[in-house]
Coordinates of C-alpha atoms in Angstrom, one line a residue:
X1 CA 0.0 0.0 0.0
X2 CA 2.5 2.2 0.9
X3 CA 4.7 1.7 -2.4
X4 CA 1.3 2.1 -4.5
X5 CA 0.7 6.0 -2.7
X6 CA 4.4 6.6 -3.2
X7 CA 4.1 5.9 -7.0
X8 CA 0.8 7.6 -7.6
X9 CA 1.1 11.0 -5.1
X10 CA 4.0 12.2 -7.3
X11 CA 1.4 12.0 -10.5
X12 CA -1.1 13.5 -8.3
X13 CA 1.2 16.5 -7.6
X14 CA 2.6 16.9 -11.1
X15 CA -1.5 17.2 -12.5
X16 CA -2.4 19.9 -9.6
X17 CA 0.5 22.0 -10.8
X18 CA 0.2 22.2 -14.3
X19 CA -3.8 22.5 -14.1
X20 CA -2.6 25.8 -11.6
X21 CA -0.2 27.0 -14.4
X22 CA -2.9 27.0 -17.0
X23 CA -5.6 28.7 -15.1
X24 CA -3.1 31.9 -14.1
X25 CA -2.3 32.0 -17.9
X26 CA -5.6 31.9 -18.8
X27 CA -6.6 34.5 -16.1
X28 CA -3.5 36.6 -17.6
X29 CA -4.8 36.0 -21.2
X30 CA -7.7 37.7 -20.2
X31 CA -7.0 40.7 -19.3
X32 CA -3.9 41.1 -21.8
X33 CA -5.2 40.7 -25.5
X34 CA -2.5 40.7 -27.5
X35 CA -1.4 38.4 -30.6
X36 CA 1.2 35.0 -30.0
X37 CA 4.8 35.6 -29.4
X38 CA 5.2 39.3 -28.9
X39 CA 6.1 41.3 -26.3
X40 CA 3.6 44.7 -26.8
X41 CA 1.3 44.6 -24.0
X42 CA -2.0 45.2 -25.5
X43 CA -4.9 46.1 -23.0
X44 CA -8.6 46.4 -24.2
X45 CA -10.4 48.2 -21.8
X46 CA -13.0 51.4 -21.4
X47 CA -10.5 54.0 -19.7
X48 CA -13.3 56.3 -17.6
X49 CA -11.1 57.6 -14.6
X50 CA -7.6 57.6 -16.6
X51 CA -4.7 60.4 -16.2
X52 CA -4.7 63.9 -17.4
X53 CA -2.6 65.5 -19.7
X54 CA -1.8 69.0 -18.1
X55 CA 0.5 72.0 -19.8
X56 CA 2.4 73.8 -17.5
X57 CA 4.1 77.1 -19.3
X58 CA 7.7 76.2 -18.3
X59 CA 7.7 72.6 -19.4
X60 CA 5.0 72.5 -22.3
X61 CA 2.4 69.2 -21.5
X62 CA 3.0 66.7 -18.9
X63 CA 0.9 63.8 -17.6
X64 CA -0.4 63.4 -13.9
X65 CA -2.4 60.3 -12.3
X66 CA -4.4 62.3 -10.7
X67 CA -7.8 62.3 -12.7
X68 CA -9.3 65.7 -14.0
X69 CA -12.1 67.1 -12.6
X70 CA -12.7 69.2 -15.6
X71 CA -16.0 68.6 -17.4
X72 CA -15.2 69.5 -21.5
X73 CA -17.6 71.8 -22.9
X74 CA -18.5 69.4 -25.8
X75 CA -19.4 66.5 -23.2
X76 CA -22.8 64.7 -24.2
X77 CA -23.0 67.0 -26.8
X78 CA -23.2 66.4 -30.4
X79 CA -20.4 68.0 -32.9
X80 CA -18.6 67.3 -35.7
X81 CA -14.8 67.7 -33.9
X82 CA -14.0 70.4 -36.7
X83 CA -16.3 73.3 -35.4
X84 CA -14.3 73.6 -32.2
X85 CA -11.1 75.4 -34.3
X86 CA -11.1 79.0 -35.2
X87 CA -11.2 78.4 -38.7
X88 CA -12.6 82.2 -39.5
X89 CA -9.5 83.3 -38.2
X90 CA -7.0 81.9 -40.9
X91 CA -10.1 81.4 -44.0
X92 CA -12.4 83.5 -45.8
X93 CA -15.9 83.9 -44.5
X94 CA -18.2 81.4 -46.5
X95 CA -20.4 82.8 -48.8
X96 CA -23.1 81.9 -50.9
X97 CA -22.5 81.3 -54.5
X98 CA -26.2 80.9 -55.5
X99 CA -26.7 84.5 -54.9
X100 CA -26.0 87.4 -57.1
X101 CA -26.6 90.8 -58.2
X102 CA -30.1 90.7 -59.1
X103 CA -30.6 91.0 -63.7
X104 CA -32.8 93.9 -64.4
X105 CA -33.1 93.1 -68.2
X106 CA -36.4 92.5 -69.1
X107 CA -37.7 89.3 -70.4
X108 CA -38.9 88.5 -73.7
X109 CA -42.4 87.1 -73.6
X110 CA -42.9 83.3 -74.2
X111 CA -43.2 82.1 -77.3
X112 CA -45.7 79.4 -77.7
X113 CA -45.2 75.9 -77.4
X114 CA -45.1 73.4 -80.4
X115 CA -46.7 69.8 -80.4
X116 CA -43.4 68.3 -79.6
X117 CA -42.3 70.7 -77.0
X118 CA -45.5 70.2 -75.2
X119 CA -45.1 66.5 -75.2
X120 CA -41.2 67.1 -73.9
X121 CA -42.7 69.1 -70.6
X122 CA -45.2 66.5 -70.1
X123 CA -42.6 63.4 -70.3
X124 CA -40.8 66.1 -68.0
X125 CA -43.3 66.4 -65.2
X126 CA -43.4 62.5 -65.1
X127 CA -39.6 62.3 -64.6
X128 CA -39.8 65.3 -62.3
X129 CA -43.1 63.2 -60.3
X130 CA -40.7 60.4 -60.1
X131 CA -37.8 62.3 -58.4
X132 CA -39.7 63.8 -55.9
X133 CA -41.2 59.9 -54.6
X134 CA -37.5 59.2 -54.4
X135 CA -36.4 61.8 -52.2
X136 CA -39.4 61.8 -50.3
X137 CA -38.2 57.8 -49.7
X138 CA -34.6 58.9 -49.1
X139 CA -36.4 61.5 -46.4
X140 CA -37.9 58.6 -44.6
X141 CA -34.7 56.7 -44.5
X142 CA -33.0 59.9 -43.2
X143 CA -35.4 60.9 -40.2
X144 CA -34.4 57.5 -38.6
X145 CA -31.0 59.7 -38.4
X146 CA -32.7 62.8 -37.1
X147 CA -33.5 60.7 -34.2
X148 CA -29.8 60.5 -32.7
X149 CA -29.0 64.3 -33.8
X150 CA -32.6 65.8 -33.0
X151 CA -31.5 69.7 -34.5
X152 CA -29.9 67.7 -37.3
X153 CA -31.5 67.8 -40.9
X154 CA -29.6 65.3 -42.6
X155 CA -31.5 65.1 -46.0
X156 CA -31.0 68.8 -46.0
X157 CA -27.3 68.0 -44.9
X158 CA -27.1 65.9 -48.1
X159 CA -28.3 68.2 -50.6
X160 CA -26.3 71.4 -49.6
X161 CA -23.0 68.5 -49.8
X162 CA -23.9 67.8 -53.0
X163 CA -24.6 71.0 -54.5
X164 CA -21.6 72.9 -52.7
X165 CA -19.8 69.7 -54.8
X166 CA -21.1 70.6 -58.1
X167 CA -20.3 74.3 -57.1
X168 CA -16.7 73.6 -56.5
X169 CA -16.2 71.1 -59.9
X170 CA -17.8 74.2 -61.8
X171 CA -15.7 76.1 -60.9
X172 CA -12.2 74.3 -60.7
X173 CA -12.6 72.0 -63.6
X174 CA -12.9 73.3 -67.3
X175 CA -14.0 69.1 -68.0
X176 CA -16.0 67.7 -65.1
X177 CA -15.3 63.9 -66.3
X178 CA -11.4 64.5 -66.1
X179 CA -10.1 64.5 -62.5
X180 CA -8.5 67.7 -62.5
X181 CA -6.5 69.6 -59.6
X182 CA -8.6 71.6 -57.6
X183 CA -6.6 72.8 -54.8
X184 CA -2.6 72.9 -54.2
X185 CA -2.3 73.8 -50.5
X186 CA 1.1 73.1 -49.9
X187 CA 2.5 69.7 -50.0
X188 CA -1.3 68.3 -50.7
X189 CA -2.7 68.3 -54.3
X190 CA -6.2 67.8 -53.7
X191 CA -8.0 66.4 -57.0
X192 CA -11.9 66.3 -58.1
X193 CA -11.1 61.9 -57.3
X194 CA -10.6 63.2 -53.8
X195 CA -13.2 65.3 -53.5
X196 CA -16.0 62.0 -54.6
X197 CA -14.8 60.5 -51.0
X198 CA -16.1 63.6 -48.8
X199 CA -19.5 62.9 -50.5
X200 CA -22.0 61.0 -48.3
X201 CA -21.6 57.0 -48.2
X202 CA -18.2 57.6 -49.4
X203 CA -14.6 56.2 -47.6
X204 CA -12.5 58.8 -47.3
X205 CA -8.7 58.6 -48.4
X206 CA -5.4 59.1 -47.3
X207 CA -5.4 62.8 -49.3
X208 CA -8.3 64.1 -47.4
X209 CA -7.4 63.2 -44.1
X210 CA -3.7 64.6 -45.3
X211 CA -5.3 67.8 -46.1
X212 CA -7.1 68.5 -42.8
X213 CA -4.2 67.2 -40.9
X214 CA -1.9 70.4 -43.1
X215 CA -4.8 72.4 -42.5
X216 CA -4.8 71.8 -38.5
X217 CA -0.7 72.0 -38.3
X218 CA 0.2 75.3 -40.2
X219 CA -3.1 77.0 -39.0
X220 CA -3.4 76.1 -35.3
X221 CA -0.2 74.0 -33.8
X222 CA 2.5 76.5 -35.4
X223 CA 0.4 79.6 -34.5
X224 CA -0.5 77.9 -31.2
X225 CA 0.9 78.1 -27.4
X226 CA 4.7 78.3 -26.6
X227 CA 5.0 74.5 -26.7
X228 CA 2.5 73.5 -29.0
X229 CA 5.5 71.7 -31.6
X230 CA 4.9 69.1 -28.6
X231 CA 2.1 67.6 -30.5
X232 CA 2.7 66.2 -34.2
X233 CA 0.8 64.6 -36.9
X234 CA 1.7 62.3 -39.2
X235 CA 0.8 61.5 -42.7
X236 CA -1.2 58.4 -43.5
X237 CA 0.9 57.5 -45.8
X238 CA 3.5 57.2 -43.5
X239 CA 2.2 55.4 -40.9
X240 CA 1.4 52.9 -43.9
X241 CA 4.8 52.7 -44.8
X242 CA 5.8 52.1 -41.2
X243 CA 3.8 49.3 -41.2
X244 CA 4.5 47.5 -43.9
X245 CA 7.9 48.2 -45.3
X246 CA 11.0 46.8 -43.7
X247 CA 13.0 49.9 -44.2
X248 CA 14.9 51.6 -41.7
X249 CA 12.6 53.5 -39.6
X250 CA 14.1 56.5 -38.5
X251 CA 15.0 57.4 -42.6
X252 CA 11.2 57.1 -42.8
X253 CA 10.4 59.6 -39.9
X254 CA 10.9 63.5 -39.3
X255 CA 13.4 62.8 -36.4
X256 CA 13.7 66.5 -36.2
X257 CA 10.7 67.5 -35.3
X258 CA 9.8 64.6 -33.1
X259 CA 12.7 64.8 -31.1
X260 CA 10.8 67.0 -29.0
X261 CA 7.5 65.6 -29.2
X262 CA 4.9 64.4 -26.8
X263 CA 2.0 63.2 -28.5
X264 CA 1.8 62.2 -31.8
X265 CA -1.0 61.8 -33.9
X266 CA -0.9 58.3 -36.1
X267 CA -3.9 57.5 -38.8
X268 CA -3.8 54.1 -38.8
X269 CA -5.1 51.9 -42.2
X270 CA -5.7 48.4 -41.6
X271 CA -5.3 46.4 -44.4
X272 CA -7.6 42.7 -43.6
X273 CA -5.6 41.2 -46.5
X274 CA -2.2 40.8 -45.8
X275 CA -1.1 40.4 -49.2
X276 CA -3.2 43.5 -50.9
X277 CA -1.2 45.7 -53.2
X278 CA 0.0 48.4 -51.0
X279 CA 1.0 51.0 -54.0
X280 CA -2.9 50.9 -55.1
X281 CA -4.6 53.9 -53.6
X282 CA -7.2 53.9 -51.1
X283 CA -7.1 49.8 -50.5
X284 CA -7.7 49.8 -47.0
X285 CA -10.3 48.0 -45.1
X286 CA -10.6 49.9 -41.7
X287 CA -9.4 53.7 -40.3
X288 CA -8.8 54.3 -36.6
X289 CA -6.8 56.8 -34.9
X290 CA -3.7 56.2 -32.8
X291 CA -2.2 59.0 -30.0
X292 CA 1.4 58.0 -29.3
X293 CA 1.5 59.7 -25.8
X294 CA 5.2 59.9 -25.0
X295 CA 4.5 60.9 -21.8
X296 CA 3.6 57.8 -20.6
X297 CA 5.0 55.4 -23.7
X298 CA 1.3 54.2 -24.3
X299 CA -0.3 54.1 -28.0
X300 CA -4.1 55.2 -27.4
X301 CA -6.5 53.8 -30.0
X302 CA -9.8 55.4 -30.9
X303 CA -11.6 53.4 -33.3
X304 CA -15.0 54.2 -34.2
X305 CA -16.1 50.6 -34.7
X306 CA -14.4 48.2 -32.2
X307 CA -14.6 44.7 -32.4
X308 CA -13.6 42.0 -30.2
X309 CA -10.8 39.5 -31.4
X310 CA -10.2 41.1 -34.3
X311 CA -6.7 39.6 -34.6
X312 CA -5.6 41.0 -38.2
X313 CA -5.6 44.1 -37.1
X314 CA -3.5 43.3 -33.3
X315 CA -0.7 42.0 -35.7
X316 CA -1.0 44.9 -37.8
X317 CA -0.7 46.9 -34.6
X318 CA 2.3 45.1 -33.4
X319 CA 4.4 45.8 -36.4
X320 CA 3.6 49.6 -35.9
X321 CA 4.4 49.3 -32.1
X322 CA 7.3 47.2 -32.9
X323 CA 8.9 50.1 -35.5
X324 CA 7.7 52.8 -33.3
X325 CA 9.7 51.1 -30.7
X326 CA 13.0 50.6 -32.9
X327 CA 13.1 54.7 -33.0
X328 CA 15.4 55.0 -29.9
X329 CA 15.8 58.7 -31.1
X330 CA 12.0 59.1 -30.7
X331 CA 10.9 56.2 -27.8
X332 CA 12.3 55.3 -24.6
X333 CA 11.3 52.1 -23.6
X334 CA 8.9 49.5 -24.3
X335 CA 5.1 50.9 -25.5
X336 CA 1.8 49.9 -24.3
X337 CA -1.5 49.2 -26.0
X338 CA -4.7 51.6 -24.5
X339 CA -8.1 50.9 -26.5
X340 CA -9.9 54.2 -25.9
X341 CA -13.6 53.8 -25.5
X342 CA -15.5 56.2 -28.4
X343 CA -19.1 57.3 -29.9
X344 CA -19.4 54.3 -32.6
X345 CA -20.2 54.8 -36.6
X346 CA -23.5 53.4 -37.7
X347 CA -22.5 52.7 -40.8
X348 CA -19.2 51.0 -43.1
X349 CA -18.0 54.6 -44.5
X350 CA -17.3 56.8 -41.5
X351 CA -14.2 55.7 -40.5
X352 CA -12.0 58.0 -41.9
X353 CA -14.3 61.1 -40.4
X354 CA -13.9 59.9 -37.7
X355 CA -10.1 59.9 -37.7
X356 CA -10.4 63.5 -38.4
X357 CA -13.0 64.2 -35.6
X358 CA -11.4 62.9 -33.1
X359 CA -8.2 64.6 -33.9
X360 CA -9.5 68.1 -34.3
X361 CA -11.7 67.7 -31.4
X362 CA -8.1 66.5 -29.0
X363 CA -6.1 69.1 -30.5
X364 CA -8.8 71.8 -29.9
X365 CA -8.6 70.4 -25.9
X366 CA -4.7 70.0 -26.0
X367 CA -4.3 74.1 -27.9
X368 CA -7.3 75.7 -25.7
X369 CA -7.1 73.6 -22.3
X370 CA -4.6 73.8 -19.1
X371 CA -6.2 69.9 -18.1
X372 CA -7.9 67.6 -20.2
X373 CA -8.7 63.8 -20.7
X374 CA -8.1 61.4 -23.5
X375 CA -10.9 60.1 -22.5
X376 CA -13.7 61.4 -25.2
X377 CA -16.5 58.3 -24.5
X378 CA -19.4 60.6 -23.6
X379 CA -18.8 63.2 -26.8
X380 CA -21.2 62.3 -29.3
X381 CA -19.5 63.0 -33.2
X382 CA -21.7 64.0 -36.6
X383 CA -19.8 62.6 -39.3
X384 CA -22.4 63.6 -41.7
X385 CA -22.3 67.5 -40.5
X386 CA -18.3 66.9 -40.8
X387 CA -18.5 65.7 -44.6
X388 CA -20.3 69.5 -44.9
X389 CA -18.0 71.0 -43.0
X390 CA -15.0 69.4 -44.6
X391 CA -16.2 70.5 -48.6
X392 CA -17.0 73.8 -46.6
X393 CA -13.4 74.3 -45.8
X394 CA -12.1 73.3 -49.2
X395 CA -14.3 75.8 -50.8
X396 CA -13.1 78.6 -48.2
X397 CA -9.6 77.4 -49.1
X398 CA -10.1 77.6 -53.1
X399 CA -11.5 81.2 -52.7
X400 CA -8.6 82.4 -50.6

């Protein structure tokens, strides 16, 4: 009896001990999401109480555990991001294009209407009967939409996006179905291709998120507070060649104006195929914004539609984090993963606005505010009101 415990208690032991192993792993799995084999520490969680980023006028912005007590203006209300920046300091006021000088010559009476003319205006008022039941239809649809943004006319929103659209291709483009150049501001050649993507049910594309992210530096970081070159933003373009090129990262960066960074701004474009052309424009699958906060090495993500598991995009993640991390000129030590919980699109196309929300909204908080919070999960965002507001700008910036 003896010799049969002695041979079987070991066994007994040996079980116990491996079962214990696998239940703390599994109990670390679960609250660390990250993909096989890497060493980012990725943590999904809804951030409600997390640390404030304050600026102090000596040292520029700086991050304290204590959490703010500040209340945001825009919280629980509903914006676009964009209207928080003093655009109508740098841009012409808008102005209506429909209206002119009134035409006092006098009109010709009417001449009257032949058999075939009269059978043209009644084939007319047929097609013209037949428009109306269609937008009447595509009003229904859109009052399911006035019932999250209450003052919010979106069929209305529609139409004035789409007419300020044709205004702006009249005006720039001698040959509407050519895809002319219709604005040079700067570095960013904006062309009438680009301009299709701000139209509703559209994805926008790396140029017009490049152009708003131009607009926002030269207009409101480099004429901001004393240590507003403490926040950058970066091209999508090159976060996409950061993530999928094997090139030497810090040729790839502006190490210059980094060195002295504190937050970065990174448009992230996940790709769900792996093995997609990356020279073809606008072949991403998914937009979401990342805030490299060097304050407290820790990526923040804000992505407007979150999904559990998705582990395409983790690895996609980990390749950024991993290059990000390479930079020794730019990053000290090893980065950490913070999903960021966020108002959620309603649809497959709003990504990208809501990239650009979410960035103008921060860096309104991070130019205007002494304290603020990452934390943006009780702003509400209009990314139809910021397609307007975005082929708004564009004609401001054509007239200037």
């Amino acid at each position: 009896m003896l010799i049969l415990l002695w041979l079987i208690v070991p066994d007994l032991i040996n079980q116990f001990f491996f079962l214990l192993v696998g239940f703390v792993s599994f109990r670390l799995s679960s609250i660390v999401t990250a993909p096989e084999h890497t060493d980012v520490e990725f943590l999904k969680i809804l951030i409600e109480n997390m640390a404030s980023v304050i600026y102090d006028e000596h040292k520029g912005y700086c991050i304290t555990n204590e959490p703010t007590n500040k209340v945001n203006d825009n919280e629980g209300m509903i914006n676009n991001g964009l209207q928080a920046l003093p655009w109508n300091l740098y841009l012409p006021e808008e102005t209506d294009d429909s209206s002119s000088a009134p035409d006092n010559t006098p009109t010709p009476p009417p001449k009257p209407l032949t058999k075939q003319e009269k059978r043209e205006a009644k084939q007319l008022k047929k097609i013209n009967a037949s428009r109306r039941r269609k937008l009447k239809r595509e009003q229904e649809l859109d009052n399911k939409e006035e019932t999250k943004f209450p003052d919010f006319k979106p069929y209305l929103a529609k139409q004035e996006l789409k007419s300020l659209f044709g205004s702006i291709v009249k005006r720039t483009c001698q040959d509407p179905k050519t895809d002319t150049k219709i604005l040079q501001y700067r570095s960013i050649a904006l062309y009438k291709s680009d301009l299709e993507h701000i139209l509703p049910g559209e994805w926008l594309n790396d140029n017009n998120i490049s152009l708003i992210y131009e607009l926002v530096v030269q207009l409101f970081i480099k004429h901001g507070r004393k240590f507003s070159n403490q926040i950058q933003l970066l091209y999508p373009s090159l976060i996409q060649l950061l993530m999928h090129f094997p090139d030497d990262v810090e040729s790839l960066l502006p190490v210059d104006e980094l060195k002295s960074s504190k937050l970065i701004f990174l448009p992230i474009n996940f790709i769900d195929e792996m093995d997609a052309n990356l020279e073809d424009a606008n072949n991403g699958d998914h937009w979401s914004l990342g805030v490299l906060s060097l304050l407290d090495n820790t990526l923040y993500i804000y992505d407007s539609m979150q999904i559990d598991d998705d582990e395409i995009s983790e690895i996609q993640l980990k390749k950024l984090v991993q290059k990000l991390q390479s930079c020794k000129t730019i990053v000290h030590g090893k980065l950490k993963v913070r999903y960021l919980k966020c108002d959620q699109q309603q649809n497959f196309d709003d990504c990208g606005v809501y990239v650009i929300m979410i960035t103008c909204y921060l860096i309104n908080q991070l130019l205007h505010q002494d304290e603020m919070s990452l934390d943006i999960s009780r702003v509400k965002f209009n990314p139809l009101d910021a397609r307007l507001y975005i082929m708004k700008l564009i004609s401001r910036l054509i007239k200037e």
